[in-house]
Coordinates of N, CA, C and O in Angstrom, one line a residue:
X1013 N 16.6 -25.3 5.2 CA 16.6 -26.7 6.3 C 16.5 -26.1 7.5 O 16.7 -25.0 7.9
X1014 N 15.3 -26.6 8.1 CA 14.5 -26.6 9.2 C 15.5 -27.4 10.7 O 16.3 -28.4 10.2
X1015 N 15.9 -26.2 11.7 CA 16.5 -26.6 12.7 C 15.6 -27.4 14.0 O 14.6 -26.6 13.8
X1016 N 16.1 -28.5 14.1 CA 15.5 -29.3 15.2 C 16.0 -29.0 17.0 O 17.2 -29.1 16.6
X1017 N 15.6 -29.0 17.6 CA 15.9 -28.6 19.2 C 15.3 -29.8 19.9 O 14.3 -30.3 19.5
X1018 N 16.2 -30.2 20.5 CA 15.8 -31.2 22.1 C 15.3 -30.9 23.1 O 15.2 -29.7 23.1
X1019 N 14.9 -31.7 23.6 CA 14.4 -31.2 25.1 C 15.3 -30.4 26.0 O 15.4 -28.9 25.9
X1020 N 16.7 -30.9 25.8 CA 17.9 -30.6 26.5 C 17.8 -29.1 25.9 O 18.4 -28.0 26.2
X1021 N 17.7 -29.0 24.8 CA 18.3 -27.7 24.1 C 17.6 -27.3 24.1 O 18.0 -25.4 24.3
X1022 N 16.4 -26.9 23.5 CA 15.6 -25.8 24.1 C 15.5 -25.4 25.7 O 15.3 -24.4 25.9
X1023 N 15.3 -26.4 26.7 CA 15.8 -26.1 28.1 C 16.6 -25.1 28.0 O 16.7 -24.2 28.8
X1024 N 17.9 -25.4 27.3 CA 18.7 -24.6 27.6 C 18.9 -23.1 26.6 O 19.0 -22.3 27.8
X1025 N 18.0 -23.3 25.6 CA 17.8 -22.0 25.4 C 16.8 -21.0 25.7 O 17.0 -19.4 26.1
X1026 N 15.8 -21.6 26.4 CA 14.9 -21.0 27.4 C 15.4 -20.5 28.8 O 14.6 -20.2 29.8
X1027 N 16.2 -21.0 29.0 CA 16.7 -21.1 30.6 C 15.8 -21.6 31.5 O 15.5 -20.7 32.5
X1028 N 15.6 -23.1 31.2 CA 14.9 -23.8 32.4 C 14.8 -25.0 32.2 O 16.0 -25.6 31.7
X1029 N 14.1 -25.7 33.0 CA 14.8 -27.2 33.3 C 13.6 -28.1 32.0 O 13.2 -27.7 31.5
X1030 N 14.5 -29.4 32.2 CA 14.0 -30.0 31.0 C 12.4 -30.5 31.8 O 11.6 -30.8 31.1
X1031 N 12.4 -30.9 32.9 CA 10.8 -30.8 33.7 C 10.3 -29.9 32.8 O 9.0 -30.4 32.8
X1032 N 10.4 -28.7 33.4 CA 9.7 -27.5 32.7 C 9.1 -27.7 30.9 O 7.9 -27.6 30.5
X1033 N 10.1 -28.2 30.1 CA 9.6 -28.3 28.6 C 9.0 -29.5 28.6 O 7.7 -29.4 28.5
X1034 N 9.0 -30.6 29.4 CA 8.1 -32.1 30.1 C 6.9 -31.7 30.4 O 5.2 -31.9 29.3
X1035 N 6.5 -30.6 31.1 CA 5.4 -30.2 31.9 C 5.0 -29.0 30.5 O 3.4 -29.4 30.2
X1036 N 5.2 -28.2 29.8 CA 4.8 -27.6 28.9 C 4.0 -28.6 27.4 O 2.9 -28.1 26.9
X1037 N 4.9 -29.9 27.5 CA 4.5 -30.8 26.6 C 3.2 -31.4 27.0 O 2.0 -31.2 26.3
X1038 N 3.3 -31.6 28.3 CA 1.7 -32.2 28.5 C 0.6 -31.4 29.0 O -0.7 -31.7 28.8
X1039 N 0.9 -30.0 29.3 CA 0.0 -29.4 29.3 C -0.5 -28.6 28.4 O -1.8 -28.2 28.0
X1040 N 0.3 -29.1 26.8 CA -0.2 -28.9 25.4 C 0.3 -27.2 24.9 O 0.0 -26.8 24.4
X1041 N 0.9 -26.3 26.0 CA 1.3 -25.4 25.5 C 2.8 -25.2 24.3 O 2.9 -24.2 24.0
X1042 N 3.6 -26.0 24.5 CA 4.2 -26.6 23.4 C 3.7 -28.0 22.9 O 3.6 -29.1 23.4
X1043 N 4.0 -27.9 21.5 CA 4.1 -29.1 20.7 C 5.6 -29.3 20.0 O 5.9 -28.4 19.8
X1044 N 5.6 -30.7 19.6 CA 6.6 -31.1 19.2 C 6.4 -32.3 18.5 O 5.3 -32.8 18.1
X1045 N 7.5 -32.9 17.9 CA 7.5 -34.4 17.0 C 8.3 -35.3 18.0 O 9.8 -34.9 17.9
X1046 N 7.8 -36.6 18.4 CA 8.8 -37.4 18.6 C 9.2 -38.1 17.5 O 8.6 -39.1 16.5
X1047 N 10.6 -38.3 17.7 CA 11.5 -39.0 16.5 C 12.2 -40.0 17.3 O 13.0 -39.8 18.0
X1048 N 12.0 -41.1 16.8 CA 13.1 -42.4 17.5 C 12.9 -42.4 19.3 O 13.7 -42.6 19.6
X1049 N 11.6 -41.8 19.6 CA 11.8 -41.7 21.4 C 12.2 -40.1 21.4 O 11.7 -40.1 22.8
X1050 N 12.3 -39.2 21.0 CA 12.7 -38.0 21.6 C 12.3 -37.2 20.7 O 11.9 -37.4 19.5
X1051 N 12.1 -36.2 21.4 CA 11.0 -35.0 21.1 C 11.9 -34.1 20.1 O 13.5 -33.9 20.6
X1052 N 11.3 -33.6 19.3 CA 12.2 -33.0 18.3 C 11.4 -31.4 17.8 O 10.0 -31.4 18.2
X1053 N 11.8 -30.3 18.2 CA 10.9 -29.0 18.2 C 11.6 -27.9 17.0 O 12.5 -28.2 16.7
X1054 N 10.4 -27.4 16.0 CA 10.9 -26.4 15.2 C 10.9 -25.2 15.7 O 10.2 -25.1 17.1
X1055 N 11.4 -23.9 15.0 CA 11.4 -22.4 15.6 C 9.9 -22.1 16.0 O 9.6 -21.7 16.9
X1056 N 9.3 -22.5 14.6 CA 8.0 -22.3 15.0 C 6.8 -22.9 16.2 O 6.4 -22.3 17.2
X1057 N 7.6 -24.3 16.4 CA 6.9 -24.7 17.8 C 7.3 -23.4 19.2 O 6.9 -23.5 20.0
X1058 N 8.9 -23.1 18.8 CA 9.3 -22.4 19.8 C 8.5 -21.0 20.3 O 8.1 -20.8 21.3
X1059 N 8.0 -20.4 18.9 CA 7.3 -19.2 18.7 C 6.1 -19.1 19.3 O 5.8 -18.3 20.0
X1060 N 5.7 -20.1 19.3 CA 4.1 -20.7 19.5 C 4.3 -20.5 21.0 O 3.5 -20.2 22.0
X1061 N 5.2 -21.2 21.5 CA 5.3 -21.3 23.3 C 5.8 -19.9 23.8 O 4.8 -19.3 24.8
X1062 N 6.7 -19.5 23.0 CA 6.8 -18.0 24.0 C 6.2 -16.9 23.3 O 6.5 -15.8 24.2
X1063 N 5.6 -16.9 22.2 CA 4.8 -15.7 22.0 C 5.6 -14.9 21.0 O 4.8 -13.7 20.7
X1064 N 6.4 -15.1 20.9 CA 7.2 -14.0 19.9 C 8.2 -14.5 18.9 O 9.0 -15.6 19.5
X1065 N 8.9 -14.2 17.8 CA 9.9 -14.5 16.8 C 11.3 -14.0 17.7 O 11.4 -13.6 18.6
X1066 N 12.1 -14.8 17.3 CA 13.8 -14.8 17.7 C 14.4 -14.4 16.4 O 14.9 -15.2 15.9
X1067 N 13.8 -12.9 15.9 CA 14.7 -12.5 15.0 C 16.0 -13.0 14.5 O 16.6 -13.1 13.4
X1068 N 16.9 -12.8 15.5 CA 17.9 -12.9 15.3 C 18.5 -14.5 14.9 O 19.6 -15.0 13.9
X1069 N 17.9 -15.2 15.0 CA 17.6 -16.7 14.6 C 17.1 -16.7 13.6 O 17.7 -17.2 12.8
X1070 N 16.2 -15.7 13.2 CA 15.2 -16.2 11.3 C 16.1 -15.9 10.5 O 15.8 -16.3 9.5
X1071 N 17.1 -14.5 10.8 CA 17.8 -13.8 10.0 C 19.2 -14.3 9.6 O 19.6 -13.5 9.2
X1072 N 19.0 -15.2 10.7 CA 21.0 -15.7 10.9 C 20.7 -16.6 9.2 O 19.9 -16.7 8.9
X1073 N 22.1 -15.7 8.8 CA 22.5 -16.0 7.3 C 23.3 -17.5 7.0 O 23.9 -17.6 8.1
X1074 N 22.7 -18.7 6.6 CA 23.4 -19.9 6.4 C 23.6 -20.0 4.5 O 24.2 -21.1 4.2
X1075 N 23.2 -19.1 3.9 CA 23.2 -19.4 2.4 C 24.3 -18.6 2.3 O 24.4 -17.4 2.5
X1076 N 24.9 -18.9 0.8 CA 26.2 -18.3 0.2 C 25.2 -18.3 -1.4 O 25.5 -17.3 -2.2
X1077 N 24.1 -18.2 -1.5 CA 23.1 -18.2 -2.8 C 23.1 -16.4 -2.7 O 22.8 -16.2 -1.9
X1078 N 24.0 -16.0 -3.7 CA 23.6 -14.6 -4.1 C 22.5 -13.6 -4.3 O 22.2 -12.8 -3.8
X1079 N 21.6 -14.6 -4.2 CA 20.3 -13.9 -4.0 C 19.4 -14.1 -3.2 O 18.5 -13.1 -3.0
X1080 N 19.9 -14.7 -1.9 CA 19.3 -14.6 -0.8 C 20.5 -14.2 0.2 O 19.9 -13.8 1.5
X1081 N 21.8 -14.1 -0.3 CA 22.9 -13.6 1.0 C 22.5 -12.3 1.6 O 22.2 -11.3 0.7
X1082 N 22.4 -11.9 2.6 CA 22.2 -10.3 2.9 C 23.8 -10.2 3.6 O 24.4 -11.1 4.5
X1083 N 24.0 -9.0 3.3 CA 25.8 -8.3 3.7 C 26.0 -8.1 4.8 O 26.8 -8.5 5.5
X1084 N 24.8 -7.7 5.6 CA 25.2 -7.1 6.9 C 23.4 -7.2 7.6 O 22.5 -7.2 6.9
X1085 N 23.4 -7.2 9.1 CA 22.4 -7.2 9.3 C 22.6 -6.0 11.1 O 23.7 -6.5 11.6
X1086 N 21.3 -6.1 11.4 CA 21.5 -4.7 12.6 C 19.9 -5.0 12.9 O 19.4 -4.7 12.8
X1087 N 19.9 -4.9 14.6 CA 19.0 -5.2 15.8 C 19.2 -4.1 16.6 O 20.2 -4.0 17.0
X1088 N 17.9 -3.6 16.8 CA 17.9 -2.7 17.8 C 17.0 -2.7 18.6 O 15.3 -3.2 17.9
X1089 N 17.0 -3.2 20.0 CA 15.8 -3.2 20.8 C 15.3 -1.8 21.2 O 16.4 -1.3 21.9
X1090 N 14.3 -1.2 21.3 CA 14.0 -0.1 21.5 C 13.0 0.1 22.4 O 11.8 -0.5 22.2
X1091 N 13.2 1.0 23.5 CA 12.0 1.2 24.7 C 11.4 2.1 24.0 O 11.4 3.2 23.8
X1092 N 9.9 2.4 24.1 CA 8.8 3.0 23.9 C 9.2 4.5 24.4 O 8.8 4.0 25.6
X1093 N 8.8 5.8 24.0 CA 8.7 6.6 25.2 C 7.5 6.6 25.1 O 6.7 6.6 24.1
X1094 N 6.8 7.6 25.8 CA 5.4 8.4 26.3 C 5.0 9.2 24.8 O 4.2 9.0 24.1
X1095 N 5.8 9.8 24.4 CA 5.7 10.2 23.3 C 5.4 9.3 22.0 O 4.7 10.1 21.1
X1096 N 5.9 8.3 21.6 CA 6.1 7.3 20.6 C 4.4 6.7 20.6 O 4.1 6.3 20.0
X1097 N 3.7 6.4 22.1 CA 2.8 5.8 22.2 C 2.9 4.5 22.1 O 3.7 3.4 22.7
X1098 N 1.4 4.1 20.8 CA 1.5 2.7 21.4 C 2.6 2.0 20.0 O 3.1 2.7 19.0
X1099 N 3.1 0.8 20.0 CA 4.1 0.5 19.2 C 3.6 0.6 17.5 O 4.4 0.4 16.8
X1100 N 2.1 0.9 17.5 CA 2.0 0.7 15.9 C 2.4 1.7 15.4 O 3.0 2.3 14.3
X1101 N 2.4 3.4 16.2 CA 2.9 4.3 16.0 C 4.5 4.5 15.5 O 5.0 4.9 14.4
X1102 N 4.8 3.9 16.3 CA 6.2 3.7 16.1 C 6.5 3.2 14.6 O 7.5 3.1 13.5
X1103 N 6.0 2.0 14.2 CA 5.9 0.9 13.2 C 5.8 2.1 12.3 O 6.3 2.2 11.2
X1104 N 4.6 2.4 12.2 CA 4.1 3.3 10.9 C 5.7 4.5 10.6 O 5.5 4.6 9.1
X1105 N 6.0 5.0 11.3 CA 7.4 6.0 11.4 C 8.1 5.2 10.6 O 8.8 5.8 9.7
X1106 N 8.7 4.3 11.3 CA 9.7 3.6 10.4 C 9.3 2.8 8.8 O 10.1 3.1 8.0
X1107 N 8.0 2.6 9.0 CA 7.5 2.1 7.5 C 7.7 3.3 6.5 O 8.1 3.2 5.9
X1108 N 7.5 4.3 7.1 CA 7.2 5.5 6.3 C 8.6 6.2 5.7 O 8.7 6.2 4.4
X1109 N 9.5 5.6 6.7 CA 11.1 6.5 6.4 C 11.3 5.4 5.2 O 12.0 5.3 4.5
X1110 N 11.2 3.9 5.9 CA 11.8 2.7 5.1 C 11.2 2.8 3.4 O 12.0 2.9 2.2
X1111 N 9.7 3.3 3.6 CA 9.4 3.2 1.8 C 9.8 4.2 1.0 O 9.7 4.2 0.1
X1112 N 9.6 5.8 1.8 CA 10.4 7.4 1.2 C 11.7 6.8 1.0 O 12.3 7.3 0.1
X1113 N 13.0 6.4 1.7 CA 14.0 6.2 1.2 C 14.8 5.1 1.2 O 15.6 5.3 0.3
X1114 N 14.7 4.2 2.5 CA 15.3 2.8 2.2 C 14.8 1.4 1.1 O 15.6 0.4 1.4
X1115 N 13.6 1.3 0.9 CA 13.4 0.1 0.4 C 14.4 0.0 -0.8 O 14.6 0.9 -1.8
X1116 N 14.3 -1.3 -1.5 CA 15.0 -1.9 -2.4 C 15.3 -3.2 -2.5 O 14.7 -3.7 -1.8
X1117 N 16.0 -3.2 -3.7 CA 16.0 -4.9 -3.5 C 17.1 -5.3 -2.7 O 18.4 -4.6 -2.1
X1118 N 16.8 -6.8 -2.4 CA 17.9 -7.2 -1.4 C 17.7 -7.1 0.2 O 18.6 -6.8 0.8
X1119 N 16.6 -5.8 0.5 CA 16.7 -4.9 1.5 C 15.7 -5.9 2.8 O 14.4 -6.2 2.0
X1120 N 15.5 -5.8 3.7 CA 14.8 -6.4 4.5 C 14.7 -5.6 5.9 O 15.5 -4.8 6.4
X1121 N 13.3 -5.4 6.2 CA 12.9 -4.4 7.4 C 12.0 -5.4 8.5 O 10.9 -5.9 7.5
X1122 N 12.5 -5.4 9.6 CA 11.3 -6.6 10.4 C 11.3 -5.9 12.0 O 12.1 -5.1 12.3
X1123 N 9.9 -5.6 12.2 CA 9.3 -4.7 13.2 C 8.7 -5.7 14.1 O 7.8 -6.7 13.8
X1124 N 9.1 -6.1 15.4 CA 8.7 -7.1 16.1 C 8.4 -6.1 17.6 O 8.7 -5.8 17.9
X1125 N 7.0 -6.3 18.3 CA 6.8 -5.9 19.4 C 7.5 -7.0 20.8 O 6.7 -7.9 20.4
X1126 N 8.4 -6.7 21.6 CA 8.7 -7.1 22.3 C 7.6 -7.5 23.5 O 7.3 -8.3 24.1
X1127 N 7.4 -5.9 24.2 CA 6.9 -6.5 25.5 C 5.8 -4.9 25.0 O 6.0 -4.5 23.8
X1128 N 5.2 -4.4 26.3 CA 4.0 -3.0 26.0 C 5.2 -1.8 26.0 O 4.7 -0.9 25.5
X1129 N 6.3 -2.1 26.2 CA 7.4 -1.5 26.1 C 8.5 -1.0 25.5 O 9.1 -0.2 25.6
X1130 N 8.7 -2.0 24.7 CA 10.0 -2.5 24.2 C 9.5 -3.2 22.7 O 8.6 -4.2 22.6
X1131 N 10.0 -2.3 21.7 CA 10.2 -3.3 20.0 C 11.1 -3.4 19.6 O 12.5 -2.8 19.8
X1132 N 11.2 -4.3 18.5 CA 12.8 -4.6 18.0 C 12.4 -4.7 16.5 O 11.7 -4.9 16.0
X1133 N 13.7 -3.7 15.9 CA 13.7 -3.8 14.7 C 15.2 -4.3 13.8 O 15.9 -3.8 14.9
X1134 N 15.1 -5.2 13.1 CA 16.1 -5.7 12.3 C 16.0 -5.7 10.9 O 15.6 -5.7 10.1
X1135 N 17.5 -5.1 10.7 CA 17.6 -4.7 9.0 C 18.5 -5.5 8.5 O 19.7 -6.1 9.3
X1136 N 18.3 -6.1 7.2 CA 19.2 -6.7 6.9 C 19.3 -6.2 5.0 O 18.6 -6.2 4.8
X1137 N 20.9 -6.6 4.4 CA 20.9 -6.3 3.1 C 22.2 -5.7 2.9 O 23.4 -6.0 3.9
X1138 N 22.0 -5.0 2.1 CA 23.4 -4.0 1.6 C 23.8 -3.6 2.8 O 23.0 -2.9 3.5
X1139 N 25.3 -3.8 3.2 CA 25.9 -2.7 4.2 C 25.5 -1.9 4.3 O 25.3 -1.0 4.8
X1140 N 25.9 -0.5 2.9 CA 25.0 0.8 2.9 C 24.0 1.0 3.5 O 23.8 2.0 4.3
X1141 N 22.9 0.1 3.0 CA 21.4 0.4 3.8 C 21.6 0.1 5.0 O 21.1 1.1 5.7
X1142 N 22.3 -0.8 5.5 CA 21.7 -1.1 6.8 C 22.7 -0.1 7.9 O 21.9 0.6 8.9
X1143 N 24.0 0.1 7.3 CA 24.6 1.1 7.7 C 23.7 2.7 8.2 O 23.6 3.3 9.1
X1144 N 23.2 2.9 7.2 CA 22.3 4.5 6.6 C 21.0 4.6 7.2 O 20.9 5.4 8.0
X1145 N 20.3 3.3 7.1 CA 18.8 3.3 7.6 C 19.0 3.3 9.5 O 18.5 3.6 10.3
X1146 N 19.8 2.3 10.0 CA 20.7 2.1 11.4 C 20.9 3.6 12.0 O 20.6 3.5 13.0
X1147 N 21.6 4.2 11.3 CA 21.9 5.5 11.9 C 20.9 6.4 11.7 O 20.6 7.2 13.1
X1148 N 20.2 6.3 11.3 CA 18.6 6.9 11.1 C 17.8 7.1 12.1 O 17.5 7.7 12.9
X1149 N 17.5 5.3 12.5 CA 16.9 4.8 13.8 C 17.7 5.2 15.2 O 16.8 5.9 15.8
X1150 N 18.9 5.4 15.1 CA 19.9 5.7 16.6 C 19.3 7.0 16.1 O 19.4 7.6 17.3
X1151 N 19.4 8.0 15.5 CA 19.7 9.5 15.8 C 18.4 9.8 16.0 O 17.7 10.6 17.1
X1152 N 17.1 9.7 15.3 CA 16.0 9.8 15.4 C 14.5 9.2 16.2 O 13.4 9.3 16.5
X1153 N 15.1 7.7 16.6 CA 14.0 7.1 17.7 C 14.7 6.7 18.5 O 14.6 6.9 20.0
X1154 N 16.1 5.9 18.7 CA 16.7 5.1 19.6 C 17.3 6.2 20.9 O 16.9 6.2 21.7
X1155 N 18.1 7.2 20.4 CA 18.2 8.1 20.9 C 17.3 8.7 21.5 O 17.5 9.6 22.9
X1156 N 16.4 9.3 20.7 CA 15.1 10.5 21.2 C 14.5 9.7 22.3 O 14.3 10.0 23.0
X1157 N 14.2 8.2 22.4 CA 13.9 7.3 23.2 C 14.2 7.5 24.8 O 13.6 7.8 25.6
X1158 N 15.6 7.2 24.6 CA 16.5 6.9 25.6 C 16.5 8.2 26.3 O 16.1 8.1 27.4
X1159 N 16.5 9.6 25.4 CA 16.6 11.0 26.3 C 15.3 11.0 27.0 O 15.0 11.4 27.9
X1160 N 14.2 10.7 26.1 CA 12.8 11.2 26.8 C 12.4 10.4 28.0 O 11.9 10.6 28.9
X1161 N 13.0 8.9 27.9 CA 12.3 8.0 29.3 C 13.2 8.5 30.2 O 13.6 8.3 31.7
X1162 N 14.7 9.0 30.2 CA 15.8 9.3 31.3 C 14.8 10.6 31.9 O 15.0 10.7 33.1
X1163 N 14.5 12.0 30.9 CA 13.9 12.6 31.4 C 12.8 12.5 32.9 O 12.2 13.2 33.5
X1164 N 11.9 11.6 31.8 CA 10.7 11.0 32.5 C 11.0 10.6 33.8 O 10.3 10.4 35.1
X1165 N 12.1 9.7 34.1 CA 12.5 9.0 35.3 C 13.2 10.3 36.1 O 13.3 9.7 37.6
X1166 N 13.5 11.1 35.7 CA 14.0 12.1 36.7 C 13.4 13.4 37.3 O 13.1 13.4 38.4
X1167 N 11.8 13.1 36.9 CA 10.9 13.5 37.4 C 9.9 13.2 38.7 O 10.0 12.3 39.3

């Protein structure tokens, strides 16, 4: 089922005024559908405007179908260290670990570049997979990145 947002809903979500949303519509930066005199926006319309997905919305579970249900979810917003370099290097490192150790049925791995210095990783699936791979990411990526960034800022 598709969720639709009104101008008021979208303004609140993006923390802007309804006038700003109307300006986005007028300039063509935002597209939507007018239904009964009111604008409606899909998640894809919002993604097009903002330039990035909202994984916590995309992966939120509304299904009780056993074939679609994700038992657990975990999201990390990870700052990139100078050592990691480009977001693609970290993505490749995470994908290698996922493919070698953690891939399997009913498991999801989502990687998104948020800014030039931050990425988001979202894991979904059986709780043991989410906890184990999440712990690996925390130990090998997240804490290492935090430690590296702290030492760089002290220099």
